[in-house]
Amino acid sequence: MMHAEKELTISEHFRNIMSRPGPRTQKLNWQSLGIEPLDLAGLDDPFSEAEICKAIGEMPADKPLGLDGFTRRFFRAWWDIIKEDIVAAFKSPYDIRHIHSNLLNSANIVLIPKKEGADRVGDYRPISLIHGFPKIFSKVLFLILRPIMHSLISTNQSAFIHGRSIHDNFMYVRNTLRRYHKNKSPVLLFKLNISKGFDSMRWDYLLVLMQHWGFPQQWHDWITSLLTTSSSKILLTTSSSLRS
């Protein structure tokens, strides 16, 4: 396959996954879905140096480098020198929107083959190499949310939540099947696999849900900025790239 054909194939693949759908035509009734507003007072308190330092400390030490070439190990090793600049970036003027320009919130994507003889785009795992600052900022937001994550995320979602295990759902299904089998009750089961769940999530849905939950406007602005100012380039070779 020629280089131009590779560019076209990869571009079409990722645009099909991440392309923005048409405008929403319906609204959700959150109350009927059992999703009630939450008490989220204090979420927009000013960031502290301790929160930022903790976020850096919990990041993997030597993840693949982003465009700036800085790893967690760098931030930890030189924290006493750079902390004033990092903290100032979070606090000045407590509006992070101007920080996340396309230059700072950009990434390179490398494609790593999942198996030998990979010949389709789906056979490659995309690894996003982003700047250090958006990583730290996102981690700080996560740590602020972590104590209330169980209130935000349904118990049906057992993976990726601290204190939960994906095996819980397997156990639940197994015990349910045993009960129906023992009672000889007819039952119809569906197994749904939502591929690329986050990549295909509508941003406007996420923002409306945050508003219903009662997130402060500042959080709405932060998440909007993280999403809308991001850009990526897919690296095909060491000397060429494809903007996504």
PDB file of C-alpha atoms in Angstrom:
ATOM      1  CA  MET A   1       0.000   0.000   0.000  1.00  0.00           C
ATOM      2  CA  MET A   2       1.368   3.411  -0.981  1.00  0.00           C
ATOM      3  CA  HIS A   3       1.941   6.056   1.689  1.00  0.00           C
ATOM      4  CA  ALA A   4      -0.945   8.224   0.429  1.00  0.00           C
ATOM      5  CA  GLU A   5      -3.282   5.224   0.600  1.00  0.00           C
ATOM      6  CA  LYS A   6      -2.204   4.555   4.186  1.00  0.00           C
ATOM      7  CA  GLU A   7      -2.997   8.156   5.102  1.00  0.00           C
ATOM      8  CA  LEU A   8      -6.461   7.921   3.553  1.00  0.00           C
ATOM      9  CA  THR A   9      -7.265   4.556   5.164  1.00  0.00           C
ATOM     10  CA  ILE A  10      -6.131   5.613   8.637  1.00  0.00           C
ATOM     11  CA  SER A  11      -7.855   8.991   8.366  1.00  0.00           C
ATOM     12  CA  GLU A  12     -11.177   7.409   7.384  1.00  0.00           C
ATOM     13  CA  HIS A  13     -10.895   4.844  10.192  1.00  0.00           C
ATOM     14  CA  PHE A  14     -10.442   7.406  12.961  1.00  0.00           C
ATOM     15  CA  ARG A  15     -12.927   9.885  11.530  1.00  0.00           C
ATOM     16  CA  ASN A  16     -15.582   7.148  11.487  1.00  0.00           C
ATOM     17  CA  ILE A  17     -14.891   6.490  15.169  1.00  0.00           C
ATOM     18  CA  MET A  18     -14.552  10.066  16.386  1.00  0.00           C
ATOM     19  CA  SER A  19     -16.668  12.035  13.929  1.00  0.00           C
ATOM     20  CA  ARG A  20     -19.295  14.277  15.454  1.00  0.00           C
ATOM     21  CA  PRO A  21     -22.892  13.132  14.866  1.00  0.00           C
ATOM     22  CA  GLY A  22     -25.734  15.419  13.909  1.00  0.00           C
ATOM     23  CA  PRO A  23     -27.512  17.671  16.416  1.00  0.00           C
ATOM     24  CA  ARG A  24     -29.570  16.055  19.155  1.00  0.00           C
ATOM     25  CA  THR A  25     -33.294  15.973  18.495  1.00  0.00           C
ATOM     26  CA  GLN A  26     -34.465  14.674  21.876  1.00  0.00           C
ATOM     27  CA  LYS A  27     -33.862  15.500  25.519  1.00  0.00           C
ATOM     28  CA  LEU A  28     -33.513  13.036  28.369  1.00  0.00           C
ATOM     29  CA  ASN A  29     -35.689  13.105  31.470  1.00  0.00           C
ATOM     30  CA  TRP A  30     -33.022  12.592  34.103  1.00  0.00           C
ATOM     31  CA  GLN A  31     -35.478  12.104  36.964  1.00  0.00           C
ATOM     32  CA  SER A  32     -37.243   9.254  35.151  1.00  0.00           C
ATOM     33  CA  LEU A  33     -33.843   7.584  34.743  1.00  0.00           C
ATOM     34  CA  GLY A  34     -33.199   7.853  38.462  1.00  0.00           C
ATOM     35  CA  ILE A  35     -30.363  10.360  38.039  1.00  0.00           C
ATOM     36  CA  GLU A  36     -30.768  12.987  40.729  1.00  0.00           C
ATOM     37  CA  PRO A  37     -28.772  16.218  41.283  1.00  0.00           C
ATOM     38  CA  LEU A  38     -25.904  15.912  43.765  1.00  0.00           C
ATOM     39  CA  ASP A  39     -24.422  18.173  46.418  1.00  0.00           C
ATOM     40  CA  LEU A  40     -21.160  19.174  44.740  1.00  0.00           C
ATOM     41  CA  ALA A  41     -20.377  22.240  46.808  1.00  0.00           C
ATOM     42  CA  GLY A  42     -16.678  22.936  47.124  1.00  0.00           C
ATOM     43  CA  LEU A  43     -15.618  21.332  43.860  1.00  0.00           C
ATOM     44  CA  ASP A  44     -14.454  24.664  42.497  1.00  0.00           C
ATOM     45  CA  ASP A  45     -12.299  25.588  45.483  1.00  0.00           C
ATOM     46  CA  PRO A  46      -8.875  26.920  44.405  1.00  0.00           C
ATOM     47  CA  PHE A  47      -6.288  24.285  43.584  1.00  0.00           C
ATOM     48  CA  SER A  48      -3.665  23.708  46.258  1.00  0.00           C
ATOM     49  CA  GLU A  49      -0.002  22.890  45.818  1.00  0.00           C
ATOM     50  CA  ALA A  50      -0.610  19.669  47.767  1.00  0.00           C
ATOM     51  CA  GLU A  51      -3.303  18.547  45.297  1.00  0.00           C
ATOM     52  CA  ILE A  52      -1.048  19.198  42.326  1.00  0.00           C
ATOM     53  CA  CYS A  53       1.920  17.454  43.944  1.00  0.00           C
ATOM     54  CA  LYS A  54      -0.249  14.453  44.848  1.00  0.00           C
ATOM     55  CA  ALA A  55      -1.508  14.193  41.275  1.00  0.00           C
ATOM     56  CA  ILE A  56       2.048  14.144  39.948  1.00  0.00           C
ATOM     57  CA  GLY A  57       3.015  11.554  42.559  1.00  0.00           C
ATOM     58  CA  GLU A  58       0.243   9.180  41.462  1.00  0.00           C
ATOM     59  CA  MET A  59       1.093   9.392  37.766  1.00  0.00           C
ATOM     60  CA  PRO A  60       3.181   6.541  36.259  1.00  0.00           C
ATOM     61  CA  ALA A  61       6.878   7.405  36.443  1.00  0.00           C
ATOM     62  CA  ASP A  62       7.984   6.604  32.912  1.00  0.00           C
ATOM     63  CA  LYS A  63       4.991   6.547  30.607  1.00  0.00           C
ATOM     64  CA  PRO A  64       5.791   7.237  26.914  1.00  0.00           C
ATOM     65  CA  LEU A  65       6.883  10.823  26.371  1.00  0.00           C
ATOM     66  CA  GLY A  66       4.497  13.449  25.077  1.00  0.00           C
ATOM     67  CA  LEU A  67       5.387  16.334  22.798  1.00  0.00           C
ATOM     68  CA  ASP A  68       7.158  18.206  25.593  1.00  0.00           C
ATOM     69  CA  GLY A  69       9.326  15.220  26.534  1.00  0.00           C
ATOM     70  CA  PHE A  70       8.512  15.462  30.265  1.00  0.00           C
ATOM     71  CA  THR A  71       7.656  12.409  32.372  1.00  0.00           C
ATOM     72  CA  ARG A  72       6.361  12.194  35.925  1.00  0.00           C
ATOM     73  CA  ARG A  73       9.935  11.421  36.990  1.00  0.00           C
ATOM     74  CA  PHE A  74      11.027  14.834  35.661  1.00  0.00           C
ATOM     75  CA  PHE A  75       8.299  16.726  37.529  1.00  0.00           C
ATOM     76  CA  ARG A  76       9.089  14.882  40.766  1.00  0.00           C
ATOM     77  CA  ALA A  77      12.859  15.293  40.470  1.00  0.00           C
ATOM     78  CA  TRP A  78      12.718  19.041  39.821  1.00  0.00           C
ATOM     79  CA  TRP A  79       9.544  19.904  41.737  1.00  0.00           C
ATOM     80  CA  ASP A  80      11.228  22.368  44.094  1.00  0.00           C
ATOM     81  CA  ILE A  81      12.443  24.373  41.085  1.00  0.00           C
ATOM     82  CA  ILE A  82       9.377  24.248  38.823  1.00  0.00           C
ATOM     83  CA  LYS A  83       6.530  24.099  41.352  1.00  0.00           C
ATOM     84  CA  GLU A  84       5.924  27.858  41.405  1.00  0.00           C
ATOM     85  CA  ASP A  85       5.399  27.902  37.641  1.00  0.00           C
ATOM     86  CA  ILE A  86       3.151  24.828  37.710  1.00  0.00           C
ATOM     87  CA  VAL A  87       1.034  26.163  40.576  1.00  0.00           C
ATOM     88  CA  ALA A  88       0.809  29.563  38.865  1.00  0.00           C
ATOM     89  CA  ALA A  89      -0.460  27.871  35.699  1.00  0.00           C
ATOM     90  CA  PHE A  90      -3.266  26.322  37.755  1.00  0.00           C
ATOM     91  CA  LYS A  91      -4.137  29.497  39.647  1.00  0.00           C
ATOM     92  CA  SER A  92      -3.596  32.401  37.261  1.00  0.00           C
ATOM     93  CA  PRO A  93      -6.245  33.711  37.124  1.00  0.00           C
ATOM     94  CA  TYR A  94      -8.073  30.516  38.220  1.00  0.00           C
ATOM     95  CA  ASP A  95      -9.292  30.167  34.664  1.00  0.00           C
ATOM     96  CA  ILE A  96      -7.569  27.294  32.957  1.00  0.00           C
ATOM     97  CA  ARG A  97      -9.179  27.922  29.572  1.00  0.00           C
ATOM     98  CA  HIS A  98      -6.401  30.125  28.272  1.00  0.00           C
ATOM     99  CA  ILE A  99      -3.795  27.525  29.306  1.00  0.00           C
ATOM    100  CA  HIS A 100      -5.150  24.778  27.055  1.00  0.00           C
ATOM    101  CA  SER A 101      -4.285  26.160  23.648  1.00  0.00           C
ATOM    102  CA  ASN A 102      -3.952  23.846  20.691  1.00  0.00           C
ATOM    103  CA  LEU A 103      -0.191  23.934  21.201  1.00  0.00           C
ATOM    104  CA  LEU A 104      -0.340  22.714  24.780  1.00  0.00           C
ATOM    105  CA  ASN A 105      -3.318  20.376  24.429  1.00  0.00           C
ATOM    106  CA  SER A 106      -2.052  18.531  21.376  1.00  0.00           C
ATOM    107  CA  ALA A 107      -0.813  14.976  21.024  1.00  0.00           C
ATOM    108  CA  ASN A 108       0.960  12.529  18.780  1.00  0.00           C
ATOM    109  CA  ILE A 109      -0.685   9.151  18.237  1.00  0.00           C
ATOM    110  CA  VAL A 110       1.487   6.126  17.535  1.00  0.00           C
ATOM    111  CA  LEU A 111      -0.003   2.878  16.261  1.00  0.00           C
ATOM    112  CA  ILE A 112       1.309  -0.266  17.979  1.00  0.00           C
ATOM    113  CA  PRO A 113       0.463  -3.634  16.345  1.00  0.00           C
ATOM    114  CA  LYS A 114      -1.647  -5.925  18.536  1.00  0.00           C
ATOM    115  CA  LYS A 115      -0.457  -9.043  16.729  1.00  0.00           C
ATOM    116  CA  GLU A 116       2.051 -10.225  14.166  1.00  0.00           C
ATOM    117  CA  GLY A 117       1.119  -9.605  10.551  1.00  0.00           C
ATOM    118  CA  ALA A 118      -1.225  -6.717  11.385  1.00  0.00           C
ATOM    119  CA  ASP A 119      -2.698  -5.528   8.090  1.00  0.00           C
ATOM    120  CA  ARG A 120      -5.801  -3.583   9.173  1.00  0.00           C
ATOM    121  CA  VAL A 121      -6.039  -0.344  11.128  1.00  0.00           C
ATOM    122  CA  GLY A 122      -8.096  -2.173  13.753  1.00  0.00           C
ATOM    123  CA  ASP A 123      -5.119  -4.480  14.339  1.00  0.00           C
ATOM    124  CA  TYR A 124      -3.194  -1.546  15.809  1.00  0.00           C
ATOM    125  CA  ARG A 125      -3.553  -0.033  19.261  1.00  0.00           C
ATOM    126  CA  PRO A 126      -3.452   3.796  19.244  1.00  0.00           C
ATOM    127  CA  ILE A 127      -1.267   5.272  21.991  1.00  0.00           C
ATOM    128  CA  SER A 128      -1.768   8.992  22.581  1.00  0.00           C
ATOM    129  CA  LEU A 129       1.344  10.928  23.628  1.00  0.00           C
ATOM    130  CA  ILE A 130       0.151  14.185  25.164  1.00  0.00           C
ATOM    131  CA  HIS A 131       1.845  17.088  26.916  1.00  0.00           C
ATOM    132  CA  GLY A 132       2.606  16.818  30.617  1.00  0.00           C
ATOM    133  CA  PHE A 133       0.438  19.733  31.774  1.00  0.00           C
ATOM    134  CA  PRO A 134      -2.934  18.424  30.486  1.00  0.00           C
ATOM    135  CA  LYS A 135      -2.068  15.080  32.109  1.00  0.00           C
ATOM    136  CA  ILE A 136      -1.447  16.746  35.461  1.00  0.00           C
ATOM    137  CA  PHE A 137      -4.537  18.941  35.203  1.00  0.00           C
ATOM    138  CA  SER A 138      -6.779  15.985  34.317  1.00  0.00           C
ATOM    139  CA  LYS A 139      -5.288  13.974  37.175  1.00  0.00           C
ATOM    140  CA  VAL A 140      -6.000  16.761  39.668  1.00  0.00           C
ATOM    141  CA  LEU A 141      -9.643  16.868  38.543  1.00  0.00           C
ATOM    142  CA  PHE A 142      -9.844  13.087  38.896  1.00  0.00           C
ATOM    143  CA  LEU A 143      -8.468  13.153  42.436  1.00  0.00           C
ATOM    144  CA  ILE A 144     -11.018  15.800  43.403  1.00  0.00           C
ATOM    145  CA  LEU A 145     -13.811  13.609  42.029  1.00  0.00           C
ATOM    146  CA  ARG A 146     -12.544  10.294  43.367  1.00  0.00           C
ATOM    147  CA  PRO A 147     -14.256  10.513  46.800  1.00  0.00           C
ATOM    148  CA  ILE A 148     -17.669  10.989  45.130  1.00  0.00           C
ATOM    149  CA  MET A 149     -17.148   8.700  42.146  1.00  0.00           C
ATOM    150  CA  HIS A 150     -19.472   6.052  43.587  1.00  0.00           C
ATOM    151  CA  SER A 151     -22.288   8.621  43.550  1.00  0.00           C
ATOM    152  CA  LEU A 152     -21.588   9.597  39.943  1.00  0.00           C
ATOM    153  CA  ILE A 153     -21.078   6.175  38.379  1.00  0.00           C
ATOM    154  CA  SER A 154     -23.811   3.533  38.488  1.00  0.00           C
ATOM    155  CA  THR A 155     -23.055   0.281  40.282  1.00  0.00           C
ATOM    156  CA  ASN A 156     -23.564  -1.447  36.927  1.00  0.00           C
ATOM    157  CA  GLN A 157     -20.185  -0.019  35.905  1.00  0.00           C
ATOM    158  CA  SER A 158     -17.802  -2.221  37.851  1.00  0.00           C
ATOM    159  CA  ALA A 159     -14.538  -1.624  35.969  1.00  0.00           C
ATOM    160  CA  PHE A 160     -12.158   1.343  36.296  1.00  0.00           C
ATOM    161  CA  ILE A 161     -13.705   2.461  39.604  1.00  0.00           C
ATOM    162  CA  HIS A 162     -11.634   2.248  42.783  1.00  0.00           C
ATOM    163  CA  GLY A 163     -13.082  -0.407  45.094  1.00  0.00           C
ATOM    164  CA  ARG A 164     -14.955  -2.196  42.310  1.00  0.00           C
ATOM    165  CA  SER A 165     -13.944  -5.151  40.158  1.00  0.00           C
ATOM    166  CA  ILE A 166     -15.133  -6.211  36.723  1.00  0.00           C
ATOM    167  CA  HIS A 167     -15.397  -9.726  38.156  1.00  0.00           C
ATOM    168  CA  ASP A 168     -18.348  -8.529  40.257  1.00  0.00           C
ATOM    169  CA  ASN A 169     -20.520  -8.446  37.148  1.00  0.00           C
ATOM    170  CA  PHE A 170     -19.428 -11.934  36.111  1.00  0.00           C
ATOM    171  CA  MET A 171     -20.396 -13.210  39.550  1.00  0.00           C
ATOM    172  CA  TYR A 172     -23.733 -11.408  39.367  1.00  0.00           C
ATOM    173  CA  VAL A 173     -24.592 -12.901  35.959  1.00  0.00           C
ATOM    174  CA  ARG A 174     -23.514 -16.392  37.019  1.00  0.00           C
ATOM    175  CA  ASN A 175     -25.606 -16.318  40.184  1.00  0.00           C
ATOM    176  CA  THR A 176     -28.592 -14.919  38.290  1.00  0.00           C
ATOM    177  CA  LEU A 177     -28.376 -17.694  35.692  1.00  0.00           C
ATOM    178  CA  ARG A 178     -28.140 -20.324  38.406  1.00  0.00           C
ATOM    179  CA  ARG A 179     -31.265 -18.956  40.071  1.00  0.00           C
ATOM    180  CA  TYR A 180     -33.257 -18.993  36.824  1.00  0.00           C
ATOM    181  CA  HIS A 181     -31.966 -22.466  35.991  1.00  0.00           C
ATOM    182  CA  LYS A 182     -32.924 -23.775  39.420  1.00  0.00           C
ATOM    183  CA  ASN A 183     -36.432 -22.317  39.155  1.00  0.00           C
ATOM    184  CA  LYS A 184     -36.722 -23.442  35.513  1.00  0.00           C
ATOM    185  CA  SER A 185     -37.853 -19.936  34.623  1.00  0.00           C
ATOM    186  CA  PRO A 186     -37.714 -18.767  30.989  1.00  0.00           C
ATOM    187  CA  VAL A 187     -35.324 -15.873  30.521  1.00  0.00           C
ATOM    188  CA  LEU A 188     -33.860 -13.907  27.622  1.00  0.00           C
ATOM    189  CA  LEU A 189     -30.354 -12.474  28.041  1.00  0.00           C
ATOM    190  CA  PHE A 190     -28.538  -9.933  25.896  1.00  0.00           C
ATOM    191  CA  LYS A 191     -24.807  -9.351  25.878  1.00  0.00           C
ATOM    192  CA  LEU A 192     -23.905  -5.900  24.575  1.00  0.00           C
ATOM    193  CA  ASN A 193     -20.363  -4.868  23.744  1.00  0.00           C
ATOM    194  CA  ILE A 194     -20.048  -1.093  23.322  1.00  0.00           C
ATOM    195  CA  SER A 195     -16.906  -0.597  21.279  1.00  0.00           C
ATOM    196  CA  LYS A 196     -14.951   2.644  21.681  1.00  0.00           C
ATOM    197  CA  GLY A 197     -17.404   3.855  24.306  1.00  0.00           C
ATOM    198  CA  PHE A 198     -15.603   7.055  25.296  1.00  0.00           C
ATOM    199  CA  ASP A 199     -14.545   7.943  21.744  1.00  0.00           C
ATOM    200  CA  SER A 200     -18.167   7.763  20.590  1.00  0.00           C
ATOM    201  CA  MET A 201     -19.672   9.659  23.528  1.00  0.00           C
ATOM    202  CA  ARG A 202     -21.325  12.942  22.625  1.00  0.00           C
ATOM    203  CA  TRP A 203     -19.660  15.879  24.326  1.00  0.00           C
ATOM    204  CA  ASP A 204     -22.911  17.819  24.581  1.00  0.00           C
ATOM    205  CA  TYR A 205     -24.494  14.855  26.402  1.00  0.00           C
ATOM    206  CA  LEU A 206     -21.646  14.782  28.914  1.00  0.00           C
ATOM    207  CA  LEU A 207     -21.860  18.533  29.535  1.00  0.00           C
ATOM    208  CA  VAL A 208     -25.653  18.493  29.954  1.00  0.00           C
ATOM    209  CA  LEU A 209     -25.347  15.594  32.406  1.00  0.00           C
ATOM    210  CA  MET A 210     -22.737  17.519  34.391  1.00  0.00           C
ATOM    211  CA  GLN A 211     -25.079  20.501  34.517  1.00  0.00           C
ATOM    212  CA  HIS A 212     -27.928  18.307  35.787  1.00  0.00           C
ATOM    213  CA  TRP A 213     -25.719  16.818  38.485  1.00  0.00           C
ATOM    214  CA  GLY A 214     -24.926  20.321  39.681  1.00  0.00           C
ATOM    215  CA  PHE A 215     -21.301  20.726  38.659  1.00  0.00           C
ATOM    216  CA  PRO A 216     -20.102  24.331  39.033  1.00  0.00           C
ATOM    217  CA  GLN A 217     -19.818  26.409  35.863  1.00  0.00           C
ATOM    218  CA  GLN A 218     -16.038  26.418  36.340  1.00  0.00           C
ATOM    219  CA  TRP A 219     -15.960  22.648  35.914  1.00  0.00           C
ATOM    220  CA  HIS A 220     -18.151  22.922  32.826  1.00  0.00           C
ATOM    221  CA  ASP A 221     -15.622  25.365  31.360  1.00  0.00           C
ATOM    222  CA  TRP A 222     -12.640  23.162  32.247  1.00  0.00           C
ATOM    223  CA  ILE A 223     -14.081  20.015  30.674  1.00  0.00           C
ATOM    224  CA  THR A 224     -15.237  21.957  27.618  1.00  0.00           C
ATOM    225  CA  SER A 225     -11.740  23.360  27.201  1.00  0.00           C
ATOM    226  CA  LEU A 226     -10.044  19.978  27.598  1.00  0.00           C
ATOM    227  CA  LEU A 227     -12.296  18.494  24.926  1.00  0.00           C
ATOM    228  CA  THR A 228     -12.551  21.294  22.389  1.00  0.00           C
ATOM    229  CA  THR A 229      -8.932  22.479  22.321  1.00  0.00           C
ATOM    230  CA  SER A 230      -7.424  19.018  21.896  1.00  0.00           C
ATOM    231  CA  SER A 231      -5.870  17.960  18.612  1.00  0.00           C
ATOM    232  CA  SER A 232      -3.904  14.914  17.493  1.00  0.00           C
ATOM    233  CA  LYS A 233      -1.470  13.878  14.809  1.00  0.00           C
ATOM    234  CA  ILE A 234      -1.086  10.234  13.858  1.00  0.00           C
ATOM    235  CA  LEU A 235       2.541   9.313  13.272  1.00  0.00           C
ATOM    236  CA  LEU A 236       2.964   7.083  10.239  1.00  0.00           C
ATOM    237  CA  THR A 237       6.757   7.213  10.087  1.00  0.00           C
ATOM    238  CA  THR A 238       9.453   9.109  11.919  1.00  0.00           C
ATOM    239  CA  SER A 239       9.278  11.864   9.316  1.00  0.00           C
ATOM    240  CA  SER A 240       5.588  12.185   8.509  1.00  0.00           C
ATOM    241  CA  SER A 241       2.317  12.559  10.318  1.00  0.00           C
ATOM    242  CA  LEU A 242      -1.388  12.793   9.691  1.00  0.00           C
ATOM    243  CA  ARG A 243      -3.442  15.401  11.545  1.00  0.00           C
ATOM    244  CA  SER A 244      -6.634  14.086  13.124  1.00  0.00           C
TER     245      SER A 244
END
